[in-house]
XYZ file of C-alpha atoms in Angstrom:
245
model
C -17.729 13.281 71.771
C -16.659 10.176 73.393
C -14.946 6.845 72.899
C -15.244 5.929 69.426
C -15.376 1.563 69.317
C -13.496 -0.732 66.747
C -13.450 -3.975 65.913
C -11.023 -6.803 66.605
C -7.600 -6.334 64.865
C -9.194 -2.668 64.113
C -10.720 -4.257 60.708
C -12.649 -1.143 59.018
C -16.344 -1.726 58.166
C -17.711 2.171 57.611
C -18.811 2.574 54.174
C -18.358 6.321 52.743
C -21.484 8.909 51.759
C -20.934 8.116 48.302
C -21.525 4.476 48.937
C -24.395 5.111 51.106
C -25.805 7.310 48.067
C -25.295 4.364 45.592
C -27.121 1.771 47.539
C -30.336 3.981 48.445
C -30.287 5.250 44.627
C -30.164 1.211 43.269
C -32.452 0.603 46.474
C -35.057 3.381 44.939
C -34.463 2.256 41.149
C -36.321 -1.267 42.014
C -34.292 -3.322 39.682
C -34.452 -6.459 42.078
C -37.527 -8.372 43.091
C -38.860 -8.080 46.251
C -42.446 -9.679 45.789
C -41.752 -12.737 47.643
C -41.460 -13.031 51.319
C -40.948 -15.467 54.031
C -44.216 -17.252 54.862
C -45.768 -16.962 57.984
C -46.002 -20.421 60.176
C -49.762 -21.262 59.698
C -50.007 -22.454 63.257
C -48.895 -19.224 65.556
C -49.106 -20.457 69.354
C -49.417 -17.701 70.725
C -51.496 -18.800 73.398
C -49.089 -20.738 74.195
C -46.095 -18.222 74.194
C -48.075 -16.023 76.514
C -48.314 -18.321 78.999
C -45.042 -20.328 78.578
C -43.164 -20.580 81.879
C -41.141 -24.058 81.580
C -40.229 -24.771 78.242
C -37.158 -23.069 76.458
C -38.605 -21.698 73.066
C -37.222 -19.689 70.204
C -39.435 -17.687 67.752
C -38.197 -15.572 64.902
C -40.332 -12.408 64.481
C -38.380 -11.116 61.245
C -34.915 -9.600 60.770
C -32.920 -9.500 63.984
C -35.913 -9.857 66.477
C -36.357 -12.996 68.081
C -38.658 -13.993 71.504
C -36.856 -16.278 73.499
C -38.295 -18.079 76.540
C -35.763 -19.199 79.056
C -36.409 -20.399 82.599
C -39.241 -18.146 82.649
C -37.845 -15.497 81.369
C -39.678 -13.233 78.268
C -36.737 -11.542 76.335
C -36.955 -9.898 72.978
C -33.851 -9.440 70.576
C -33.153 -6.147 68.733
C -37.075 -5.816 68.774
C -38.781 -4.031 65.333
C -42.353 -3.837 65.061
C -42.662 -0.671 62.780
C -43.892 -0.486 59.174
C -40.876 1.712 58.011
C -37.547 2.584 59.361
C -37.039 6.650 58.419
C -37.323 6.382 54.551
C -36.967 2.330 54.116
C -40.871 0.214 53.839
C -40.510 -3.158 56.177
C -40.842 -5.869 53.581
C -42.389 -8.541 55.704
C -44.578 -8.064 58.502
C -43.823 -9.062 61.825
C -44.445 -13.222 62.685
C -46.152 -11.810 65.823
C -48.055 -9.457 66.742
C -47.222 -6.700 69.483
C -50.627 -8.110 71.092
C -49.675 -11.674 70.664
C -46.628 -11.391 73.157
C -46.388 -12.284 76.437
C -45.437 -9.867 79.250
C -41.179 -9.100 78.117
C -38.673 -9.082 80.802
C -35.277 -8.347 79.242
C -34.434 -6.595 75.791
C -31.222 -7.689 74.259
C -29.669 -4.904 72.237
C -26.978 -5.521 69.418
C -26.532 -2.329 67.991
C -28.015 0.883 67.320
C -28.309 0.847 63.467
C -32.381 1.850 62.966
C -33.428 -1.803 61.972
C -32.380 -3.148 65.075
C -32.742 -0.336 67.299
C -36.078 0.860 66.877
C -37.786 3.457 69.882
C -40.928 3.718 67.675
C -41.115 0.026 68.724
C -39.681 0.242 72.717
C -42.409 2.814 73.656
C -44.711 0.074 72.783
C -43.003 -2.528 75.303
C -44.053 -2.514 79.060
C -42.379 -0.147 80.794
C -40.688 -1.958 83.546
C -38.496 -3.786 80.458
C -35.147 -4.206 81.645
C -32.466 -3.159 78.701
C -29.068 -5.099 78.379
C -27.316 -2.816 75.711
C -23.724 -2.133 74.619
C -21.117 0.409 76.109
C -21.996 3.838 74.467
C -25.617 3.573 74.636
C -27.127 3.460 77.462
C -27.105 7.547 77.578
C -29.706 7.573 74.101
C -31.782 5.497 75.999
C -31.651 7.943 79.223
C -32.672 10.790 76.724
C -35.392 9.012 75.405
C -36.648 8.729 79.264
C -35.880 5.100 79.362
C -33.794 4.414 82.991
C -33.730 0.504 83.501
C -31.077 -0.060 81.103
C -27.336 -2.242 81.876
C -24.765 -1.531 79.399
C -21.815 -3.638 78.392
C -18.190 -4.055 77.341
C -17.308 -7.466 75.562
C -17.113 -9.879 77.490
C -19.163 -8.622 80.510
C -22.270 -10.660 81.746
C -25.189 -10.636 83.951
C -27.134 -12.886 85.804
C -30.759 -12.777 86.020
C -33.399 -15.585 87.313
C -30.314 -18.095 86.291
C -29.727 -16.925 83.344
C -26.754 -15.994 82.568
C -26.207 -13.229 79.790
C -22.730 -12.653 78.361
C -22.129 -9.483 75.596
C -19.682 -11.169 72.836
C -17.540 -9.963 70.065
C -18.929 -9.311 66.591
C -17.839 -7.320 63.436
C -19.791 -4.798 62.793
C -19.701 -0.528 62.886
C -23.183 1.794 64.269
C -24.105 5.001 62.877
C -27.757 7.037 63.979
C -26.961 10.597 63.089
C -24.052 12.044 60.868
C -21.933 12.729 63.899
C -21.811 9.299 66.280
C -20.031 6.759 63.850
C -19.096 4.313 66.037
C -19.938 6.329 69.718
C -21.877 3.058 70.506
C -20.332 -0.353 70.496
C -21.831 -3.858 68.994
C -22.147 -7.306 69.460
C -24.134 -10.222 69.589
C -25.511 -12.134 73.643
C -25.161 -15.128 74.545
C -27.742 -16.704 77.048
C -26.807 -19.575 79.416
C -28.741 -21.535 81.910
C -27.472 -25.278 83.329
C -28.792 -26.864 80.519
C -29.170 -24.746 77.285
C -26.927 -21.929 75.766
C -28.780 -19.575 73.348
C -26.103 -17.426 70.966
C -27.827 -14.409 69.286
C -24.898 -12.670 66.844
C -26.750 -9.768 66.172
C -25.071 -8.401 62.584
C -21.285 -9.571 61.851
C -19.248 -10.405 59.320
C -17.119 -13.564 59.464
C -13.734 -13.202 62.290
C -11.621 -14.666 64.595
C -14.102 -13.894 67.428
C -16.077 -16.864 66.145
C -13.557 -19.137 67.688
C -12.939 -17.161 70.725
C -16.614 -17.647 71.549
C -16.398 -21.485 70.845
C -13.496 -21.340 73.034
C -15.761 -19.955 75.694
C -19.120 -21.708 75.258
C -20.761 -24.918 73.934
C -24.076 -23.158 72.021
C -26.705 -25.398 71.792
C -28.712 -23.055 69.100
C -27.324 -20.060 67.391
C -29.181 -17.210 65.527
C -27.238 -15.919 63.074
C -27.645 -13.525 59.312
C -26.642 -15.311 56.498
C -26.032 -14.077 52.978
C -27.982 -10.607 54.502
C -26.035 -8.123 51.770
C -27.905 -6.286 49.252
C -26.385 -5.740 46.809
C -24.082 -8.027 46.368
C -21.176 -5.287 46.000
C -22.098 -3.934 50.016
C -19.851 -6.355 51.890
C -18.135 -5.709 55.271
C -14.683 -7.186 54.836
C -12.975 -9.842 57.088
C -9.693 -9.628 58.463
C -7.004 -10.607 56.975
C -4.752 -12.252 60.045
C -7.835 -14.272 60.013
C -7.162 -18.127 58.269
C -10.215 -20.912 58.576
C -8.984 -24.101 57.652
C-alpha cells in the first residue's frame, strides 16, 4: 500500500465513519443558513491579470484556490472550478472565470481531499501545467495521464524563473477512496523571490510548525483558513507539547 504520512509529534486528525455519517446527515438536514455568500469584487481586472508580467498580485478565487503572479510567473493554488464535489453543491461561484485566466505555469497542490484536489478542474488547465504536489501523489496524477508533475517531502524546494518554492509543514490528514487514508502527504508552499515571500497554508490546524516556518522565512503575505469548521463540533485537535504564549 505504501507509506502512510503523519503529522508532527504524530497528532491524530482522522475522524471515524460514524463521524463522517453525522456531519453529511446535519449537512443534508439544512438546519444552518447558507443564503449568504461572499460578494464578488465589482471591478474584476481580468484584463489585466491576463496580461500581468511585472507586478506581484494575489487573487482569491474561493476556498483554497488562489492566482498568484510572481516574476512572471501564472500559478494557481489547490485550483476548483467545478459546481459540485461528488455529492457536496459549491456554495459560491468561482471569483474568476476559467476564461478569465491567464495562461498558468505552475499548480501548487496541498492535499488531495476533493475540494482542493479537483481533476474535473485540471483537465480544464493547459496541458503543459507544471504540478508541484506532495510525496504520495504524484502516481494519481500519472494515472490520470498527467506526467509534468514534482512531488515533495517537507521541507524540499524548487526553483523556477527565481522563484523559489519550498513544501512546509501543516496539520492536516488526506483521504480519496476508503483505502488511502493518509497514502498522500500535506502541506501548505511557500513562494520566495528577492523581494516578496508568498505563504499559502493550504488546510491546518494550529502547531508548532507555525514557528518553525517563522524560523525559516520572513512572509510578507500569508493565505491562510480561518474559523473553516462546520459544525462547530468537527475540529482537528492541536498538540498538546504545543504552548503559545
Amino acid at each position: 500500500m505504501g507509506e502512510k504520512y503523519k503529522n508532527m509529534d504524530d497528532v491524530q486528525t482522522t475522524k471515524s465513519l460514524f463521524t463522517y455519517l453525522r456531519w453529511r446527515r446535519e449537512r443534508s438536514s439544512k438546519k444552518k443558513d447558507y443564503s449568504q455568500t461572499i460578494p464578488h469584487c465589482s471591478n474584476k481586472k481580468a484584463t489585466f491579470l491576463q496580461q500581468n508580467t511585472q507586478e506581484t498580485t494575489v487573487t482569491w478565487v474561493g476556498h483554497a484556490t488562489f492566482l498568484i503572479q510572481m516574476q512572471g510567473l501564472h500559478i494557481l493554488t489547490d485550483p476548483v472550478w467545478s459546481e459540485r464535489l461528488k455529492i457536496v453543491p459549491r456554495l459560491t461561484k468561482p471569483g474568476l472565470l476559467l476564461s478569465e485566466l491567464p495562461p498558468i505555469d505552475i499548480v501548487l497542490l496541498s492535499h488531495g481531499h476533493y475540494d482542493h484536489l479537483d481533476f474535473a478542474t485540471i483537465r480544464q488547465l493547459p496541458p503543459n501545467v507544471l504540478y508541484l504536489v506532495p510525496v504520495g501523489m504524484k502516481k494519481i496524477f500519472l494515472r490520470k495521464g498527467f506526467s509534468r508533475v514534482q512531488e515533495f517531502n517537507w521541507w524540499e524546494s524548487t526553483t523556477i524563473d527565481h522563484v523559489r518554492f519550498h513544501f512546509v509543514p501543516a496539520q492536516h490528514w488526506t483521504r480519496r477512496t476508503p483505502f488511502d487514508l493518509n497514502r498522500s502527504h500535506w502541506g501548505g508552499w511557500v513562494m520566495k523571490n528577492e523581494s516578496e515571500t508568498i505563504y499559502f497554508c493550504g488546510d491546518t490546524g494550529y502547531f508548532r510548525g507555525f514557528h518553525d516556518i517563522h524560523e525559516r522565512f520572513q512572509i510578507d503575505i500569508a493565505l491562510m483558513p480561518i474559523g473553516a469548521y462546520e459544525p462547530e463540533w468537527l475540529k482537528i485537535i492541536t498538540s498538546p507539547s504545543f504552548t503559545t504564549l
